[in-house]
Short mmCIF file of C-alpha atoms and ligand atoms in Angstrom, two decimals:
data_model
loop_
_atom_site.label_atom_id
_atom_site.label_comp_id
_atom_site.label_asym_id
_atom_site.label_seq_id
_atom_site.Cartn_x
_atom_site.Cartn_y
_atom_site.Cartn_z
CA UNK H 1 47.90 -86.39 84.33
CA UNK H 2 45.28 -89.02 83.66
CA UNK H 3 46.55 -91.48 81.25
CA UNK H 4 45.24 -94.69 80.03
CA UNK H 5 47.82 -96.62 77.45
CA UNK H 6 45.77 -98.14 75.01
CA UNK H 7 47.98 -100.68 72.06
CA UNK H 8 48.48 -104.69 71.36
CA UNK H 9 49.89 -107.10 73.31
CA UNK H 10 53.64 -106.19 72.92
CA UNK H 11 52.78 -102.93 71.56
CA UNK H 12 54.80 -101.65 74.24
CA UNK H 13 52.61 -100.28 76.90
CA UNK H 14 53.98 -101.33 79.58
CA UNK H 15 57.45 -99.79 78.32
CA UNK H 16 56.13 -96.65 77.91
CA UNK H 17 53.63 -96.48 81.20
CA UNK H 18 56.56 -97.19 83.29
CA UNK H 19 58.69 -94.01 81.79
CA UNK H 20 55.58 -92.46 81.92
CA UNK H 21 55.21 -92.92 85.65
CA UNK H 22 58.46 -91.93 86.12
CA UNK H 23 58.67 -88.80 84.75
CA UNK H 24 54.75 -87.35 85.39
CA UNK H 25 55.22 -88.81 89.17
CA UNK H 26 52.20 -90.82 89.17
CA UNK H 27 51.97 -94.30 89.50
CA UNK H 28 51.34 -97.05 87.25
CA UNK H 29 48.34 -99.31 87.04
CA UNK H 30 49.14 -102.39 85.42
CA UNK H 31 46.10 -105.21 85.90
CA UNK H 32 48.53 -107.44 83.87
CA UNK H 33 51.23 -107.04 86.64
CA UNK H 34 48.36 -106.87 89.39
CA UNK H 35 47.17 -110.59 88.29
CA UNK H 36 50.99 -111.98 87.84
CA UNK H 37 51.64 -111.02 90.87
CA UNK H 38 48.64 -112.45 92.44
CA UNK H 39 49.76 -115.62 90.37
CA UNK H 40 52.83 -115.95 91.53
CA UNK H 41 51.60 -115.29 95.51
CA UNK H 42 48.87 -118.15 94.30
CA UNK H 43 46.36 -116.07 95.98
CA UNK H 44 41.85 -116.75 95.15
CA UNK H 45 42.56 -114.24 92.42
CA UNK H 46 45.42 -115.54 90.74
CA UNK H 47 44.32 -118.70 90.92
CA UNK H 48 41.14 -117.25 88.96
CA UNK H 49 43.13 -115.40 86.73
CA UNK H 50 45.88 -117.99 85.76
CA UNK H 51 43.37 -119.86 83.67
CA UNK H 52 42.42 -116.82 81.63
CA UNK H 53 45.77 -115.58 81.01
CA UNK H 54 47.47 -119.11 80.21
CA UNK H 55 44.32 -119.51 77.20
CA UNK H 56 44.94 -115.99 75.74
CA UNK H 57 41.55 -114.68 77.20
CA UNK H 58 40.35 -111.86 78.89
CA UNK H 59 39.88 -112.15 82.68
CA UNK H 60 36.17 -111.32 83.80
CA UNK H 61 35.48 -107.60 83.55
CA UNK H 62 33.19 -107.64 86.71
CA UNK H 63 36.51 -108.84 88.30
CA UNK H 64 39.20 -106.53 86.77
CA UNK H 65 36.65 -103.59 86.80
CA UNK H 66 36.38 -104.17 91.29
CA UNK H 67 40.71 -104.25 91.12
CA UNK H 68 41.21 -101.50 89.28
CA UNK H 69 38.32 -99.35 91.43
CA UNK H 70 39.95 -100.10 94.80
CA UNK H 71 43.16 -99.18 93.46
CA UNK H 72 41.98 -95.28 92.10
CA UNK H 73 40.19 -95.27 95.27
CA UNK H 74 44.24 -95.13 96.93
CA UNK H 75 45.45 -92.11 98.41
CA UNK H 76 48.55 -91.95 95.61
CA UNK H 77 45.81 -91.93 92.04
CA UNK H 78 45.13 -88.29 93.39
CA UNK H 79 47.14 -86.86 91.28
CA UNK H 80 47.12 -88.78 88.50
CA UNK H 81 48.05 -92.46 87.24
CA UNK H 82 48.99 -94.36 84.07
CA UNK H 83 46.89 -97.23 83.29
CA UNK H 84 48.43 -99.85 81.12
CA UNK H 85 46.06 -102.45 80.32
CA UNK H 86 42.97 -101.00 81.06
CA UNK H 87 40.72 -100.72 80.05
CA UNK H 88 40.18 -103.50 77.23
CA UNK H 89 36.42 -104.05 76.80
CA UNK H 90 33.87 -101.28 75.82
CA UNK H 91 32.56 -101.93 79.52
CA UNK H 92 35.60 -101.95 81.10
CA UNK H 93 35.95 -98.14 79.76
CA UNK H 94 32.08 -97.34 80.47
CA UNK H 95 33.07 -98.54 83.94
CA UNK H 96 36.53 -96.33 83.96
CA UNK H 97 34.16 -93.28 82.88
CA UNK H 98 31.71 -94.02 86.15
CA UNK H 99 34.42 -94.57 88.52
CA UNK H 100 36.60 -91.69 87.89
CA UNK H 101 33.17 -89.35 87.73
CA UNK H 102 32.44 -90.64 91.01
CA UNK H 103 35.75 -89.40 92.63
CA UNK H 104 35.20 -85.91 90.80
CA UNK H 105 37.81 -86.18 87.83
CA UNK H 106 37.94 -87.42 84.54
CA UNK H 107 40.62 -88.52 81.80
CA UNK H 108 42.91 -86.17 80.05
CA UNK H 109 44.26 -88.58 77.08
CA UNK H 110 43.94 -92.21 75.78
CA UNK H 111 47.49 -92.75 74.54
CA UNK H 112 47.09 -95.59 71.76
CA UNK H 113 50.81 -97.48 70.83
CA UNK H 114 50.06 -98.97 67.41
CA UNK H 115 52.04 -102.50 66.04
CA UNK H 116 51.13 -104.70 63.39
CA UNK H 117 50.45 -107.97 63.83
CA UNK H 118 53.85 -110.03 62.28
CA UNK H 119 55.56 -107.55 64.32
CA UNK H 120 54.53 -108.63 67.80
CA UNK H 121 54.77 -112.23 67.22
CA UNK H 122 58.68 -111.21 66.49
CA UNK H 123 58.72 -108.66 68.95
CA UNK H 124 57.25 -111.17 72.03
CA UNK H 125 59.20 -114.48 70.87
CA UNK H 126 62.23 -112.51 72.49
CA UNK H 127 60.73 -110.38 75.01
CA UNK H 128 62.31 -111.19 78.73
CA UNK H 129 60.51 -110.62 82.18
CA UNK H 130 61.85 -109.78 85.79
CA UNK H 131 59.52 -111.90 88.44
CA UNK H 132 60.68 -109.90 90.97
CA UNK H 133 60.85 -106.44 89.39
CA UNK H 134 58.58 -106.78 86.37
CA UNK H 135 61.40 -104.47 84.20
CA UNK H 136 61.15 -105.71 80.46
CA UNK H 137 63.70 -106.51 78.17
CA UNK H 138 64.45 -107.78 74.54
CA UNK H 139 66.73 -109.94 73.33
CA UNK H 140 67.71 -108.33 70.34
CA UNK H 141 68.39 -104.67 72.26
CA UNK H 142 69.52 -105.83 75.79
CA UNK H 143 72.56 -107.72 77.44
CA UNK H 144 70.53 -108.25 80.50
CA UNK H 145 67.82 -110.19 78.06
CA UNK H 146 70.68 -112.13 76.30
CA UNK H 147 72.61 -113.25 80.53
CA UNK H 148 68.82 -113.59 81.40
CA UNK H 149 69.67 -111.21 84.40
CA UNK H 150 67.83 -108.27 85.54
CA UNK H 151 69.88 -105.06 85.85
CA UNK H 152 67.72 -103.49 88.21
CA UNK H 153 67.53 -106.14 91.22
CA UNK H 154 69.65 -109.20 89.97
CA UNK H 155 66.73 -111.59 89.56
CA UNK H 156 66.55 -114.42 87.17
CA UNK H 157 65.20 -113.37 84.22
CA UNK H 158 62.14 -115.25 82.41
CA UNK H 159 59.88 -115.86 79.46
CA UNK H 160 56.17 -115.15 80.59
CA UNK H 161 54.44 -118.40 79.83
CA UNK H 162 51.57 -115.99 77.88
CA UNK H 163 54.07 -115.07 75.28
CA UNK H 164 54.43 -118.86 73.56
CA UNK H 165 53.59 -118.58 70.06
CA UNK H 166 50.37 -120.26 70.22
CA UNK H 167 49.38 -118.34 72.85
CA UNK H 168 50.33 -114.66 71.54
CA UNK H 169 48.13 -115.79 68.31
CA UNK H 170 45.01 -115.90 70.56
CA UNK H 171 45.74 -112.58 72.63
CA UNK H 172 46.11 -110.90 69.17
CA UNK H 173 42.54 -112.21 68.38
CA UNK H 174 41.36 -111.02 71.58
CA UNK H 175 42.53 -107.53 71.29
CA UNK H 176 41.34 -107.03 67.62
CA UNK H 177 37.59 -108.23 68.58
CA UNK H 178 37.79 -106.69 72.19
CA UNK H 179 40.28 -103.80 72.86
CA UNK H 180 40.59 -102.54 69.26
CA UNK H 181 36.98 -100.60 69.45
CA UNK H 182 37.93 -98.21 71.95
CA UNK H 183 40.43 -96.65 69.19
CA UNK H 184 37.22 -95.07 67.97
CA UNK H 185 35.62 -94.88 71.80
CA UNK H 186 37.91 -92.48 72.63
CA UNK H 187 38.32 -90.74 69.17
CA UNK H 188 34.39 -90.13 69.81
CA UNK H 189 35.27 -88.40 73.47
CA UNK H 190 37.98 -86.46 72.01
CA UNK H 191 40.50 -87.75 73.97
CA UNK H 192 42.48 -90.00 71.84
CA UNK H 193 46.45 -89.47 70.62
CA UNK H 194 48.04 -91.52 68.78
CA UNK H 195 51.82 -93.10 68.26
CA UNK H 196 53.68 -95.76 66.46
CA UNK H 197 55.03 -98.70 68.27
CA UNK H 198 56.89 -100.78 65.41
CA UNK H 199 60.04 -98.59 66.25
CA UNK H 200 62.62 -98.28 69.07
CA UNK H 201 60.92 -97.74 73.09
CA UNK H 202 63.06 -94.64 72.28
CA UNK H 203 61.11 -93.38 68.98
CA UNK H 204 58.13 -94.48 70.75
CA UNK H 205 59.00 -92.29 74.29
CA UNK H 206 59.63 -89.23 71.84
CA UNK H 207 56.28 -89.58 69.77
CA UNK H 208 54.18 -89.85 73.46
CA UNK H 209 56.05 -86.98 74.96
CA UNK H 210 55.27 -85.04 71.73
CA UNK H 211 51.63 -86.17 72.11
CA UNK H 212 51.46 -85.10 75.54
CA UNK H 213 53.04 -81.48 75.00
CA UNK H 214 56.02 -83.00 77.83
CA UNK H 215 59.73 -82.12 77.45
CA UNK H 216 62.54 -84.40 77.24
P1 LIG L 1 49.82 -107.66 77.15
O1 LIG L 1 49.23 -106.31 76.92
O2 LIG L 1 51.22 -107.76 76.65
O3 LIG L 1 48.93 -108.79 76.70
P2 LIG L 1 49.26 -107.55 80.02
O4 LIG L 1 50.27 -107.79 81.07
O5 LIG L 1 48.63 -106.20 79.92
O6 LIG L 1 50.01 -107.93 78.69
O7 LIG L 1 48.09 -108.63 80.17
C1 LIG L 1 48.32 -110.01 80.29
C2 LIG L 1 47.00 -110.76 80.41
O8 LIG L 1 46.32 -110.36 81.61
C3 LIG L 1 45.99 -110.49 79.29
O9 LIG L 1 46.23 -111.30 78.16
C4 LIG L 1 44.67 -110.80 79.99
O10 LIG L 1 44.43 -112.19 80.05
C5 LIG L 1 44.91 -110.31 81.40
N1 LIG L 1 44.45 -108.90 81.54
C6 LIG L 1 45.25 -107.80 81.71
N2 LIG L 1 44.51 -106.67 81.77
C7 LIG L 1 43.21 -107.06 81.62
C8 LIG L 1 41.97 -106.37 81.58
N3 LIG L 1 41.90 -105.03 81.67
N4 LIG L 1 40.84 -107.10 81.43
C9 LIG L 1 40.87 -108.44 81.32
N5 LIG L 1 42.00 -109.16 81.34
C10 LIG L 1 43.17 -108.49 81.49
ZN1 LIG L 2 64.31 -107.09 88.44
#
């Protein structure tokens, strides 16, 4: 399958994409966890990116629309992929469209994972990150949040430095003006499902299998 996760920041995308990935066998495309790690490894493009990120912003699309080509262009997209975080601009999706024509396929669902605002901030105040890993976890649902370990590799765990109040304030304001229109962008292609994302990951996993027509 050819997925692209559509939702807020903290919506739970990434949650989702990587049970997604899992289960369909396909692998997934995060650009957020292409430009951390890129970040961390303080290579030309993290070093770009950093400054978007840190402000709330989006990062270039004629720079996150090249990353995202090379890596559909890989040998393992064949089959399928998740993409979590792309796109997030009308162009970004125009681009998606091209690129995806050009290697002879197309999309079979836009998976939006809708949150209201007040619950995000909540929801990202206690969200915890593995560096090494990048598994999520909450505070309020996980003892590996609350030691600050991972419990897949043992890493330290930490806060990303995008989720500070402040911060989450202007990535909400970003994806209202920039992401939000492609609710109705892929309504219009017929291509767009649908679930809510104020619940458990668990609710959520059962409303996008139901979506999808997949079994438990
Ligand atoms: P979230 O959805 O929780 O904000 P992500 O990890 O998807 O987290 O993204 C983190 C940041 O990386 C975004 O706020 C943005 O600055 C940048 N980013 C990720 N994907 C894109 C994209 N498709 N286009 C532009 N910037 C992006
Ligand atoms: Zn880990």
């Amino acid at each position: 399958m050819r997925l692209v996760i559509l939702g807020a920041p903290g919506a739970g995308k990434g949650t989702q994409a990587a049970i997604l990935s899992e289960k369909l066998q396909v692998p997934h495309i995060s650009t957020g966890d292409i430009f951390r790690s890129n970040i961390k490894n303080e290579t030309p493009l993290g070093i770009l990116a950093k400054q978007y990120i840190d402000s709330g912003s989006l990062v270039p699309d004629e720079v996150t629309i090249g990353i995202v080509k090379d890596r559909l262009a890989e040998p393992d997209c064949k089959n399928g992929f998740i993409l979590d975080g792309f796109p997030r601009t009308i162009q970004q999706a125009d681009s998606l469209d091209k690129m995806l024509g050009e290697l002879g396929t197309k999309l079979d669902k836009a998976v939006d994972i809708y949150a209201r605002d007040d619950v995000i901030i909540r929801r990202l105040s206690g969200r915890r990150v593995c560096p090494e890993c990048t598994a999520i976890y909450h505070i309020n649902s996980s003892e590996h949040a609350r030691k600050g370990i991972c419990g897949n590799c043992g890493a330290k765990l930490i806060q990303r430095e995008d989720d500070s109040e402040e911060t989450v304030k202007n990535r909400l304001k970003t994806y209202h003006l920039q992401t939000e229109p492609l609710i109705s962008y892929y309504k219009g292609k017929g291509l767009l499902v649908q679930v809510q994302g104020e619940g458990s990951p668990a609710d959520t996993t059962a409303e996008v299998y139901q979506v999808l027509g997949l079994t438990e």
